[in-house]
PDB file of C-alpha atoms in Angstrom:
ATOM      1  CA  UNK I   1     151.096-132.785 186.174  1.00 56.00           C
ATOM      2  CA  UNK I   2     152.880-131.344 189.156  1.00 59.00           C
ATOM      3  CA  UNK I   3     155.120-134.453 189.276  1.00 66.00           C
ATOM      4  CA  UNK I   4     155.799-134.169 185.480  1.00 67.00           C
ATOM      5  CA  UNK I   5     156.953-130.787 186.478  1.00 64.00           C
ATOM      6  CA  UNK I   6     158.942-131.437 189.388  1.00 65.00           C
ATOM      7  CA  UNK I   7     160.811-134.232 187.386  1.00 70.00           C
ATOM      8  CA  UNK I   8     161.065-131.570 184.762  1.00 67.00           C
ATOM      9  CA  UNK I   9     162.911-128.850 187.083  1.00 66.00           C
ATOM     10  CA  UNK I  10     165.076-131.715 188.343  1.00 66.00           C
ATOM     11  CA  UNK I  11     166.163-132.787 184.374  1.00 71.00           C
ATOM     12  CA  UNK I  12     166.887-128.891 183.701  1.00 70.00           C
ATOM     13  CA  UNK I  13     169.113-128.373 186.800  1.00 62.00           C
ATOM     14  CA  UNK I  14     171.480-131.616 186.148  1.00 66.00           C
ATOM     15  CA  UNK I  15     171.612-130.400 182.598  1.00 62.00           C
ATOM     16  CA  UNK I  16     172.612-126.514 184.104  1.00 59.00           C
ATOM     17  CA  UNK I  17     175.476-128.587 186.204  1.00 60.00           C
ATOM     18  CA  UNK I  18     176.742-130.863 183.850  1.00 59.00           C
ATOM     19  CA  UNK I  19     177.819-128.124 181.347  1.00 58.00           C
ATOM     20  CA  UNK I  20     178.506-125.751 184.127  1.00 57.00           C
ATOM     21  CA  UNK I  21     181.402-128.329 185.650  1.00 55.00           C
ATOM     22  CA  UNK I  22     182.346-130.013 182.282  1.00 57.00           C
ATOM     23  CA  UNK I  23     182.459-127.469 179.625  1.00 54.00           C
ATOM     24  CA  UNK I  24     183.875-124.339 180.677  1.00 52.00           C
ATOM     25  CA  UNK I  25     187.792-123.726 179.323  1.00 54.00           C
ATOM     26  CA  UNK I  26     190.031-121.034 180.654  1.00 49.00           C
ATOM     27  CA  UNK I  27     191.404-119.492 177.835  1.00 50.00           C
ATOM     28  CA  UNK I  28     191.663-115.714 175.863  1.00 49.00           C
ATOM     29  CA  UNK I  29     189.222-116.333 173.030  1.00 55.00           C
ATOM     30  CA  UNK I  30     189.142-113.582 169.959  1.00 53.00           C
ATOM     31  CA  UNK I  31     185.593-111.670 171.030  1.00 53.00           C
ATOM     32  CA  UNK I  32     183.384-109.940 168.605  1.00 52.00           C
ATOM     33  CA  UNK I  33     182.398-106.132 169.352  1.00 57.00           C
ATOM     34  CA  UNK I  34     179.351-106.701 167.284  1.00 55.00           C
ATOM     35  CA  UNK I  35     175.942-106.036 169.574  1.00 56.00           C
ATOM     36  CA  UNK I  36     173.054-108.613 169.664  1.00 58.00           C
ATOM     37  CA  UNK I  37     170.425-107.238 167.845  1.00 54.00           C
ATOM     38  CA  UNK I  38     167.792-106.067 170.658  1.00 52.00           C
ATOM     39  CA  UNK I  39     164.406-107.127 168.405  1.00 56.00           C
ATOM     40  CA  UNK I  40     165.535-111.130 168.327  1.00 61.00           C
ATOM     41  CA  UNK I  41     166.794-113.340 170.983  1.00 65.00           C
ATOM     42  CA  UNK I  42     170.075-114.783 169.557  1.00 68.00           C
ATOM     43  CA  UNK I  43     171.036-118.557 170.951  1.00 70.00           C
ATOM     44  CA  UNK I  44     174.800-117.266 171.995  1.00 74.00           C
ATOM     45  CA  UNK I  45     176.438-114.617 170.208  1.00 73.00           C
ATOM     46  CA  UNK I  46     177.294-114.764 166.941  1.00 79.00           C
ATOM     47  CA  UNK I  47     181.016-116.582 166.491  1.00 81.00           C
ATOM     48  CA  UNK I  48     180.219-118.187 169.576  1.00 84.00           C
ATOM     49  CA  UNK I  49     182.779-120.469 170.428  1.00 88.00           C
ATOM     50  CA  UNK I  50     183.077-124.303 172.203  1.00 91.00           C
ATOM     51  CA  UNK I  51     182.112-124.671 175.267  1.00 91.00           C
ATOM     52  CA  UNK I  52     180.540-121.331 176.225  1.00 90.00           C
ATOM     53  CA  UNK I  53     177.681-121.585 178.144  1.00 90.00           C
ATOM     54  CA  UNK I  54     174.518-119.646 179.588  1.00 87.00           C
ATOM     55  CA  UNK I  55     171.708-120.301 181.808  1.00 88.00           C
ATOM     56  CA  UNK I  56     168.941-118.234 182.467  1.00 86.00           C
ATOM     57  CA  UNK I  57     165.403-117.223 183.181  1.00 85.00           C
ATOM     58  CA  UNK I  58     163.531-114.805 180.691  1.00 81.00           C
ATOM     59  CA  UNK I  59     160.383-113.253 182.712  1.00 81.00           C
ATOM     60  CA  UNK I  60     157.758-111.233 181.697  1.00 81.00           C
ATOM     61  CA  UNK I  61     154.426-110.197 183.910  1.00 75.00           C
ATOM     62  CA  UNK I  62     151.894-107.284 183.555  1.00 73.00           C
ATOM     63  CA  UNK I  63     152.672-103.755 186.379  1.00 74.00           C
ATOM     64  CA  UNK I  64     149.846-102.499 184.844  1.00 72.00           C
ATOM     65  CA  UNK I  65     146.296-105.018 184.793  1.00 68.00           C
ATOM     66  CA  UNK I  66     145.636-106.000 188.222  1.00 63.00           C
ATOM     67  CA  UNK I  67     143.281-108.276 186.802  1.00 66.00           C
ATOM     68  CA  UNK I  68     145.586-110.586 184.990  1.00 67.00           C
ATOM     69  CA  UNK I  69     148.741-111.210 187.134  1.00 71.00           C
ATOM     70  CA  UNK I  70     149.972-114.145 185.905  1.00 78.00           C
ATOM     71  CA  UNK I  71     153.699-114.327 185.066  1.00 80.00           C
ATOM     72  CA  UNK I  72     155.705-115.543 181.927  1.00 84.00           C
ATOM     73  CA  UNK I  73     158.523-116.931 182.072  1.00 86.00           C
ATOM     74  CA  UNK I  74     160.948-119.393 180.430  1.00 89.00           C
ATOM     75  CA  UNK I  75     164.309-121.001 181.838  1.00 91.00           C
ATOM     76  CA  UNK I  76     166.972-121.821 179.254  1.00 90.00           C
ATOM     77  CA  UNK I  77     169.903-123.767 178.184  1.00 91.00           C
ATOM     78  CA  UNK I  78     172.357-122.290 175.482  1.00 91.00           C
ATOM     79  CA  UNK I  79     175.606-123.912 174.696  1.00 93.00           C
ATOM     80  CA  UNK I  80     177.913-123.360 171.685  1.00 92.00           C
ATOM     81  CA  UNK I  81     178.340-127.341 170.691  1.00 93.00           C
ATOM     82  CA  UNK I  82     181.404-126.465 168.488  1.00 92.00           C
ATOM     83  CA  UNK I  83     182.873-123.221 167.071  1.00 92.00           C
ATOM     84  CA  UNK I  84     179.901-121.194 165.398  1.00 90.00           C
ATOM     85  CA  UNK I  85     177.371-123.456 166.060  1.00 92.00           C
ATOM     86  CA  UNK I  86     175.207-123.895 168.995  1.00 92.00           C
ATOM     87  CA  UNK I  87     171.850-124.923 170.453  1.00 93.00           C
ATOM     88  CA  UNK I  88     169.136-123.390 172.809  1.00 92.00           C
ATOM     89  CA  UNK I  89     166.737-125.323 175.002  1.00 93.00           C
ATOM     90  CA  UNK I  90     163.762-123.170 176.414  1.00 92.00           C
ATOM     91  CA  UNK I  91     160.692-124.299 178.386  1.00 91.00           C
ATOM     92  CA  UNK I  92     158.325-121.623 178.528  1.00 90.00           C
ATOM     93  CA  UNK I  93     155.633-121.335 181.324  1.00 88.00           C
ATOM     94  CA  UNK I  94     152.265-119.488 182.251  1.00 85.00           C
ATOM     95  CA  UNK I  95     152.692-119.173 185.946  1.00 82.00           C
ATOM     96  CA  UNK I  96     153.581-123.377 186.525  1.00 83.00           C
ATOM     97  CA  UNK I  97     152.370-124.522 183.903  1.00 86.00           C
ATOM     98  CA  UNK I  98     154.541-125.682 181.013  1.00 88.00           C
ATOM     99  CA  UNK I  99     153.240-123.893 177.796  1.00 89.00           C
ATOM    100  CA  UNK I 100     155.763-125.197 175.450  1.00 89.00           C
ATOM    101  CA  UNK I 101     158.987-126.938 174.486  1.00 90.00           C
ATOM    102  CA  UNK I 102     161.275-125.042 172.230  1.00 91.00           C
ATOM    103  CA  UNK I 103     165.059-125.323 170.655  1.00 92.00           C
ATOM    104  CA  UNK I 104     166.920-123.696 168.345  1.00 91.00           C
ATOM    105  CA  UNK I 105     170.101-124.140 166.405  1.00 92.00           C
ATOM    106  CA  UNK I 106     172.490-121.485 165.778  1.00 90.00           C
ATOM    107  CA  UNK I 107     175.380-121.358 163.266  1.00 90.00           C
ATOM    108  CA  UNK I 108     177.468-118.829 162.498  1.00 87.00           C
ATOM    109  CA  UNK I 109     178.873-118.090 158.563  1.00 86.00           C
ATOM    110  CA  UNK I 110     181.386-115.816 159.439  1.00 78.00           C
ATOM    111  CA  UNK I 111     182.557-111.821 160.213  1.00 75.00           C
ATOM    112  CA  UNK I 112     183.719-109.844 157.129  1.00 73.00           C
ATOM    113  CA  UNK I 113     187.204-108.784 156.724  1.00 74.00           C
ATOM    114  CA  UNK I 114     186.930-105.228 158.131  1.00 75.00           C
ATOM    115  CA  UNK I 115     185.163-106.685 161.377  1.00 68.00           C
ATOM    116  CA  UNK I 116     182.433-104.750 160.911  1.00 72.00           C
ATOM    117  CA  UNK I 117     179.635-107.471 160.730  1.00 77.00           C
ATOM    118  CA  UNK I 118     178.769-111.137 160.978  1.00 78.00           C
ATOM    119  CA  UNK I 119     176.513-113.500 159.333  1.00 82.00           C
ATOM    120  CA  UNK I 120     174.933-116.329 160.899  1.00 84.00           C
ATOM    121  CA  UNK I 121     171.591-118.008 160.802  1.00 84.00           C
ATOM    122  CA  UNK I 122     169.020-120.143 163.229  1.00 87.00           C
ATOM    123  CA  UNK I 123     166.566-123.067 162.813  1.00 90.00           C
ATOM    124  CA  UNK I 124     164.083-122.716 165.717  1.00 88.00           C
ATOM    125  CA  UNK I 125     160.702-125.306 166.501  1.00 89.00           C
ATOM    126  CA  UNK I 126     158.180-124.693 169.323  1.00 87.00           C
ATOM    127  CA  UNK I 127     155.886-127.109 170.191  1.00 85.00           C
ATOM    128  CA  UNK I 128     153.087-126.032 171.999  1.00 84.00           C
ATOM    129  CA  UNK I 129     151.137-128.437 174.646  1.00 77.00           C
ATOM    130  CA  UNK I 130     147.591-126.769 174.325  1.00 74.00           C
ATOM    131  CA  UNK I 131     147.280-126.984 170.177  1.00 64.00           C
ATOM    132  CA  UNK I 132     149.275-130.029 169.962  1.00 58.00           C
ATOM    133  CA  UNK I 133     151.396-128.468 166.855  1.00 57.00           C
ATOM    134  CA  UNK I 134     154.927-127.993 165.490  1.00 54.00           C
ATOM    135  CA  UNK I 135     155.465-123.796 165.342  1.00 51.00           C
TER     136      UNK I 135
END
């Protein structure tokens, strides 16, 4: 287990630098000045466009319960594949050990004319090591 883990950790950071050196583009991109929605996690923002990237940790652990002190917390890959469409990779853990693998896809309909809003949608699956099911 704390091999699988290790090797794990060592797949996730060569992904983070392989799209960190190979993807990124310098250039002025149109930018939406629509918010993400606070009550769902979106894969990139809506309208997202090629080659923009994010890495990052989401953490969550009690300040409250002595008692139960473990910590949540999921590293994770989003990359916009094309123009409106792009895919998460999460690996959520219960202090180190791996819970789940999830991913989502991402793809983006379009903003209406006046620029006030944007449609989009997202496929997500979690599977989850203890149950041994698709979510």
């Amino acid at each position: 287990m704390q091999r699988d883990l290790k090797i794990l950790f060592n797949v996730f950071c060569l992904c983070c630098f392989w799209l960190q050196v190979f993807s990124q583009e310098e250039s002025p991109e149109e930018h939406h000045d629509i918010p993400e929605p606070m009550i769902f996690d979106l894969v990139r923002e809506l309208g997202a466009k090629q080659g923009e990237l994010e890495v990052n940790v989401l953490a969550e652990f009690p300040l409250s319960s002595i008692a139960s002190r473990h910590i949540d917390w999921a590293p994770e890959i989003e990359y916009a594949i094309w123009d409106n469409f792009a895919v998460e990779f999460e690996l959520p853990f219960e202090d180190a050990k791996l819970e789940a693998l999830k991913t989502a896809l991402q793809y983006t309909f379009g903003k209406s004319g006046c620029g006030r809003y944007i449609h989009g949608t997202q496929f997500m699956v979690e599977k989850f090591r203890k149950l041994d099911k698709w979510d």
